[in-house]
mmCIF file of C-alpha atoms in Angstrom:
data_model
loop_
_atom_site.group_PDB
_atom_site.id
_atom_site.type_symbol
_atom_site.label_atom_id
_atom_site.label_comp_id
_atom_site.label_asym_id
_atom_site.label_seq_id
_atom_site.Cartn_x
_atom_site.Cartn_y
_atom_site.Cartn_z
ATOM 1 C CA ASP A 1 -11.287 -13.197 4.126
ATOM 2 C CA VAL A 2 -7.538 -13.789 5.690
ATOM 3 C CA LYS A 3 -4.765 -12.388 3.143
ATOM 4 C CA VAL A 4 -0.938 -12.549 2.945
ATOM 5 C CA THR A 5 -0.053 -10.379 0.009
ATOM 6 C CA GLN A 6 3.274 -10.305 -1.546
ATOM 7 C CA SER A 7 4.079 -6.951 -3.634
ATOM 8 C CA SER A 8 5.236 -8.893 -6.822
ATOM 9 C CA ARG A 9 4.157 -12.020 -8.551
ATOM 10 C CA TYR A 10 7.252 -11.861 -11.227
ATOM 11 C CA LEU A 11 10.445 -9.753 -10.670
ATOM 12 C CA VAL A 12 13.471 -9.678 -12.974
ATOM 13 C CA LYS A 13 16.870 -8.270 -11.439
ATOM 14 C CA ARG A 14 20.596 -8.161 -12.326
ATOM 15 C CA THR A 15 23.076 -9.643 -10.542
ATOM 16 C CA GLY A 16 24.579 -7.388 -7.992
ATOM 17 C CA GLU A 17 21.343 -5.492 -7.161
ATOM 18 C CA LYS A 18 19.942 -4.977 -4.046
ATOM 19 C CA VAL A 19 16.292 -6.759 -4.083
ATOM 20 C CA PHE A 20 13.509 -6.215 -1.699
ATOM 21 C CA LEU A 21 10.578 -8.363 -1.795
ATOM 22 C CA GLU A 22 7.855 -7.428 0.589
ATOM 23 C CA CYS A 23 4.932 -9.134 2.458
ATOM 24 C CA VAL A 24 2.020 -7.812 4.191
ATOM 25 C CA GLN A 25 -0.606 -9.769 6.394
ATOM 26 C CA ASP A 26 -3.976 -8.601 7.557
ATOM 27 C CA MET A 27 -4.671 -10.875 10.395
ATOM 28 C CA ASP A 28 -2.720 -9.241 13.174
ATOM 29 C CA HIS A 29 -0.379 -12.687 13.335
ATOM 30 C CA GLU A 30 2.714 -12.391 15.379
ATOM 31 C CA ASN A 31 4.920 -14.943 13.475
ATOM 32 C CA MET A 32 5.891 -14.433 9.826
ATOM 33 C CA PHE A 33 8.343 -16.706 7.491
ATOM 34 C CA TRP A 34 9.945 -16.398 4.245
ATOM 35 C CA TYR A 35 10.608 -19.555 2.425
ATOM 36 C CA ARG A 36 12.140 -20.397 -0.844
ATOM 37 C CA GLN A 37 10.679 -23.070 -3.201
ATOM 38 C CA ASP A 38 12.975 -24.999 -5.784
ATOM 39 C CA PRO A 39 11.942 -28.078 -7.594
ATOM 40 C CA GLY A 40 13.230 -31.038 -6.096
ATOM 41 C CA LEU A 41 13.985 -29.156 -2.771
ATOM 42 C CA GLY A 42 10.605 -28.235 -1.318
ATOM 43 C CA LEU A 43 10.154 -25.365 1.052
ATOM 44 C CA ARG A 44 13.467 -24.147 2.392
ATOM 45 C CA LEU A 45 13.160 -21.697 5.479
ATOM 46 C CA ILE A 46 15.098 -18.490 4.997
ATOM 47 C CA TYR A 47 14.299 -16.266 7.993
ATOM 48 C CA PHE A 48 11.310 -15.942 10.303
ATOM 49 C CA SER A 49 10.262 -13.323 12.872
ATOM 50 C CA TYR A 50 8.224 -13.862 15.999
ATOM 51 C CA ASP A 51 7.631 -10.294 16.805
ATOM 52 C CA VAL A 52 8.275 -6.669 15.512
ATOM 53 C CA LYS A 53 12.242 -6.118 15.152
ATOM 54 C CA MET A 54 12.875 -9.828 16.053
ATOM 55 C CA LYS A 55 14.399 -12.107 13.562
ATOM 56 C CA GLU A 56 15.667 -15.500 13.409
ATOM 57 C CA LYS A 57 17.890 -17.493 10.778
ATOM 58 C CA GLY A 58 16.356 -20.411 9.304
ATOM 59 C CA ASP A 59 18.124 -23.179 7.072
ATOM 60 C CA ILE A 60 19.401 -20.976 4.397
ATOM 61 C CA PRO A 61 19.934 -17.317 5.470
ATOM 62 C CA GLU A 62 23.204 -16.790 3.535
ATOM 63 C CA GLY A 63 22.918 -13.986 1.081
ATOM 64 C CA TYR A 64 19.593 -12.773 2.679
ATOM 65 C CA SER A 65 18.659 -10.578 5.499
ATOM 66 C CA VAL A 66 14.946 -9.436 6.601
ATOM 67 C CA SER A 67 13.288 -6.633 8.184
ATOM 68 C CA ARG A 68 10.323 -6.068 10.434
ATOM 69 C CA GLU A 69 9.662 -2.701 11.478
ATOM 70 C CA LYS A 70 5.512 -3.322 11.499
ATOM 71 C CA LYS A 71 3.756 -6.247 12.805
ATOM 72 C CA GLU A 72 1.811 -6.641 9.504
ATOM 73 C CA ARG A 73 4.752 -6.214 7.362
ATOM 74 C CA PHE A 74 8.128 -8.524 6.553
ATOM 75 C CA SER A 75 10.448 -7.624 4.067
ATOM 76 C CA LEU A 76 13.277 -10.200 2.677
ATOM 77 C CA ILE A 77 16.333 -8.272 1.232
ATOM 78 C CA LEU A 78 18.854 -9.917 -1.109
ATOM 79 C CA GLU A 79 21.929 -7.569 -0.434
ATOM 80 C CA SER A 80 23.480 -8.506 -3.951
ATOM 81 C CA ALA A 81 21.686 -10.858 -5.890
ATOM 82 C CA SER A 82 23.367 -13.585 -7.727
ATOM 83 C CA THR A 83 22.084 -16.035 -10.284
ATOM 84 C CA ASN A 84 21.795 -18.734 -7.905
ATOM 85 C CA GLN A 85 19.017 -16.855 -5.977
ATOM 86 C CA THR A 86 16.850 -17.289 -8.879
ATOM 87 C CA SER A 87 13.666 -19.076 -7.406
ATOM 88 C CA MET A 88 10.068 -18.834 -6.109
ATOM 89 C CA TYR A 89 9.761 -16.796 -2.902
ATOM 90 C CA LEU A 90 6.734 -17.541 -0.562
ATOM 91 C CA CYS A 91 5.722 -15.598 2.437
ATOM 92 C CA ALA A 92 3.711 -17.124 5.303
ATOM 93 C CA SER A 93 2.089 -15.664 8.562
ATOM 94 C CA ARG A 94 0.748 -17.556 11.280
ATOM 95 C CA GLY A 95 -0.588 -16.841 15.074
ATOM 96 C CA VAL A 96 0.824 -17.606 18.310
ATOM 97 C CA VAL A 97 -0.763 -20.981 18.920
ATOM 98 C CA LEU A 98 -0.243 -23.816 16.837
ATOM 99 C CA THR A 99 -2.597 -23.355 13.826
ATOM 100 C CA GLU A 100 -2.691 -22.958 10.514
ATOM 101 C CA ALA A 101 -0.003 -20.880 8.383
ATOM 102 C CA PHE A 102 -1.378 -18.828 5.754
ATOM 103 C CA PHE A 103 0.635 -18.364 2.526
ATOM 104 C CA GLY A 104 1.018 -15.510 -0.036
ATOM 105 C CA GLN A 105 0.846 -16.341 -3.818
ATOM 106 C CA GLY A 106 4.629 -16.420 -4.294
ATOM 107 C CA THR A 107 7.277 -13.970 -5.863
ATOM 108 C CA ARG A 108 9.029 -15.822 -8.984
ATOM 109 C CA LEU A 109 12.461 -13.939 -8.985
ATOM 110 C CA THR A 110 14.735 -14.220 -11.733
ATOM 111 C CA VAL A 111 18.426 -12.895 -11.311
ATOM 112 C CA VAL A 112 20.182 -12.456 -14.884
ATOM 113 C CA GLY B 1 16.379 -29.495 14.276
ATOM 114 C CA GLU B 2 13.636 -30.721 13.086
ATOM 115 C CA ASN B 3 14.171 -32.968 9.605
ATOM 116 C CA VAL B 4 11.164 -34.085 7.634
ATOM 117 C CA GLU B 5 11.225 -36.751 4.926
ATOM 118 C CA GLN B 6 8.198 -37.052 2.231
ATOM 119 C CA HIS B 7 7.992 -40.203 0.196
ATOM 120 C CA PRO B 8 6.985 -40.348 -2.842
ATOM 121 C CA SER B 9 8.276 -37.361 -4.941
ATOM 122 C CA THR B 10 5.932 -38.262 -7.440
ATOM 123 C CA LEU B 11 2.904 -40.400 -7.703
ATOM 124 C CA SER B 12 0.302 -41.296 -10.580
ATOM 125 C CA VAL B 13 -3.048 -42.623 -10.182
ATOM 126 C CA GLN B 14 -5.999 -43.203 -12.187
ATOM 127 C CA GLU B 15 -9.275 -41.405 -11.418
ATOM 128 C CA GLY B 16 -11.203 -42.933 -8.329
ATOM 129 C CA ASP B 17 -8.018 -44.925 -7.112
ATOM 130 C CA SER B 18 -6.575 -43.975 -3.644
ATOM 131 C CA ALA B 19 -3.348 -42.043 -2.940
ATOM 132 C CA VAL B 20 -1.029 -42.270 0.065
ATOM 133 C CA ILE B 21 1.837 -39.984 0.862
ATOM 134 C CA LYS B 22 4.137 -41.087 3.837
ATOM 135 C CA CYS B 23 6.481 -38.572 6.132
ATOM 136 C CA THR B 24 8.593 -39.244 8.866
ATOM 137 C CA TYR B 25 9.955 -36.554 11.172
ATOM 138 C CA SER B 26 12.983 -36.685 13.575
ATOM 139 C CA ASP B 27 12.053 -34.464 16.425
ATOM 140 C CA SER B 28 10.048 -36.390 19.196
ATOM 141 C CA ALA B 29 9.050 -33.028 20.610
ATOM 142 C CA SER B 30 7.087 -32.099 17.194
ATOM 143 C CA ASN B 31 3.335 -31.968 18.314
ATOM 144 C CA TYR B 32 1.544 -30.525 15.055
ATOM 145 C CA PHE B 33 1.686 -31.824 11.594
ATOM 146 C CA PRO B 34 -0.091 -30.116 8.903
ATOM 147 C CA TRP B 35 -0.507 -30.824 4.927
ATOM 148 C CA TYR B 36 -0.415 -28.410 2.661
ATOM 149 C CA LYS B 37 -1.863 -28.458 -1.295
ATOM 150 C CA GLN B 38 -0.316 -26.171 -3.602
ATOM 151 C CA GLU B 39 -1.857 -25.654 -6.905
ATOM 152 C CA LEU B 40 -0.096 -24.567 -10.140
ATOM 153 C CA GLY B 41 0.595 -20.563 -9.629
ATOM 154 C CA LYS B 42 -0.530 -20.468 -6.376
ATOM 155 C CA GLY B 43 0.958 -20.439 -2.741
ATOM 156 C CA PRO B 44 0.357 -23.511 -0.510
ATOM 157 C CA GLN B 45 -3.005 -24.026 1.117
ATOM 158 C CA LEU B 46 -3.884 -26.148 4.432
ATOM 159 C CA ILE B 47 -6.101 -29.026 3.582
ATOM 160 C CA ILE B 48 -5.579 -30.845 6.783
ATOM 161 C CA ASP B 49 -3.755 -30.855 10.133
ATOM 162 C CA ILE B 50 -3.406 -33.415 13.239
ATOM 163 C CA ARG B 51 -1.957 -32.610 16.480
ATOM 164 C CA SER B 52 0.137 -35.225 18.701
ATOM 165 C CA ASN B 53 -2.971 -36.081 20.865
ATOM 166 C CA VAL B 54 -4.685 -37.678 17.905
ATOM 167 C CA GLY B 55 -4.108 -40.604 16.125
ATOM 168 C CA GLU B 56 -6.102 -40.190 13.087
ATOM 169 C CA LYS B 57 -8.385 -37.128 11.656
ATOM 170 C CA LYS B 58 -10.841 -37.225 8.640
ATOM 171 C CA ASP B 59 -12.501 -34.686 6.545
ATOM 172 C CA GLN B 60 -14.550 -35.929 3.472
ATOM 173 C CA ARG B 61 -11.947 -37.992 1.019
ATOM 174 C CA ILE B 62 -9.066 -36.812 2.971
ATOM 175 C CA ALA B 63 -7.590 -38.343 6.358
ATOM 176 C CA VAL B 64 -4.319 -37.998 8.032
ATOM 177 C CA THR B 65 -2.804 -40.959 10.294
ATOM 178 C CA LEU B 66 0.001 -40.247 13.015
ATOM 179 C CA ASN B 67 2.173 -42.831 14.639
ATOM 180 C CA LYS B 68 3.982 -40.844 17.483
ATOM 181 C CA THR B 69 6.165 -44.136 18.426
ATOM 182 C CA ALA B 70 7.375 -44.446 14.911
ATOM 183 C CA LYS B 71 7.624 -40.683 14.130
ATOM 184 C CA HIS B 72 5.395 -41.224 10.895
ATOM 185 C CA PHE B 73 2.153 -39.219 9.410
ATOM 186 C CA SER B 74 0.373 -40.221 6.278
ATOM 187 C CA LEU B 75 -2.074 -38.094 4.118
ATOM 188 C CA HIS B 76 -4.957 -40.667 2.690
ATOM 189 C CA ILE B 77 -6.984 -39.250 -0.448
ATOM 190 C CA THR B 78 -9.566 -41.611 -1.460
ATOM 191 C CA GLU B 79 -11.608 -41.585 -4.809
ATOM 192 C CA THR B 80 -9.355 -39.374 -6.330
ATOM 193 C CA GLN B 81 -10.430 -36.677 -8.883
ATOM 194 C CA PRO B 82 -8.448 -35.000 -11.539
ATOM 195 C CA GLU B 83 -8.701 -31.557 -9.307
ATOM 196 C CA ASP B 84 -6.619 -33.255 -6.538
ATOM 197 C CA SER B 85 -3.718 -33.039 -9.204
ATOM 198 C CA ALA B 86 -1.130 -30.877 -7.230
ATOM 199 C CA VAL B 87 1.906 -30.491 -5.278
ATOM 200 C CA TYR B 88 1.469 -31.875 -1.673
ATOM 201 C CA PHE B 89 3.800 -30.689 1.100
ATOM 202 C CA CYS B 90 3.648 -32.214 4.738
ATOM 203 C CA ALA B 91 5.096 -30.411 7.599
ATOM 204 C CA ALA B 92 6.098 -30.718 11.385
ATOM 205 C CA ILE B 93 6.482 -28.224 14.254
ATOM 206 C CA ALA B 94 7.576 -28.440 17.781
ATOM 207 C CA LEU B 95 6.862 -25.346 19.452
ATOM 208 C CA ALA B 96 4.312 -22.592 18.774
ATOM 209 C CA GLY B 97 7.134 -19.943 18.041
ATOM 210 C CA THR B 98 9.036 -21.774 15.711
ATOM 211 C CA ALA B 99 8.743 -22.400 11.837
ATOM 212 C CA LEU B 100 7.061 -25.082 10.131
ATOM 213 C CA ILE B 101 9.636 -27.437 8.804
ATOM 214 C CA PHE B 102 8.476 -28.994 5.314
ATOM 215 C CA GLY B 103 9.101 -32.042 3.403
ATOM 216 C CA LYS B 104 10.283 -32.085 -0.024
ATOM 217 C CA GLY B 105 6.825 -32.365 -1.784
ATOM 218 C CA THR B 106 4.895 -35.029 -3.622
ATOM 219 C CA THR B 107 3.420 -34.356 -6.985
ATOM 220 C CA LEU B 108 0.173 -36.205 -7.564
ATOM 221 C CA SER B 109 -0.889 -36.595 -10.871
ATOM 222 C CA VAL B 110 -4.623 -38.025 -11.229
ATOM 223 C CA SER B 111 -5.618 -39.245 -14.704
ATOM 224 C CA SER B 112 -9.344 -39.657 -15.943
#
């Protein structure tokens, strides 16, 4: 059974903290993605990676960075968390060809 | 870049009725159009997809149609059931190496 696993379901952090969201996939996929989901705004792309150590900015990269040191792991980093980064974060992975993207269960982050 | 518009944002139907969700895309190079269903507390899951060389695809009660000329694609659910209640997202992608761009989602409520 294919799987994308996000390290936390719920996370509460303080303003100014550095936050790490981890994502691991077991499908040997080249492409991995981080999306942010907010009511009425749908899924917005933050960053994606098409290979180890490679990254591309999505539509809303400000305030975020990413790391992909190993093929199976893609980390989203909030350098200095702010309250407007309170949201649901979804990780996804996909192979090289145009096929299904698989999503993790999401991390609901609250910044107080 | 690609832009995907999705309508309606909410849809309420009676059990047994049909539901239709429509999307338009902007990039004529897009050639893969998946639909995802997101149930409460879960990540989105693929329910059906269509490629640009196909006009229609059906899977039991779910069908998707694609009009490349008009850059429209639609999801049709027949004989709706309460378990169809969820948020549905359409998406489009032009190249295998880039990310899916999603619509803002449609919240479907099926009442019995």
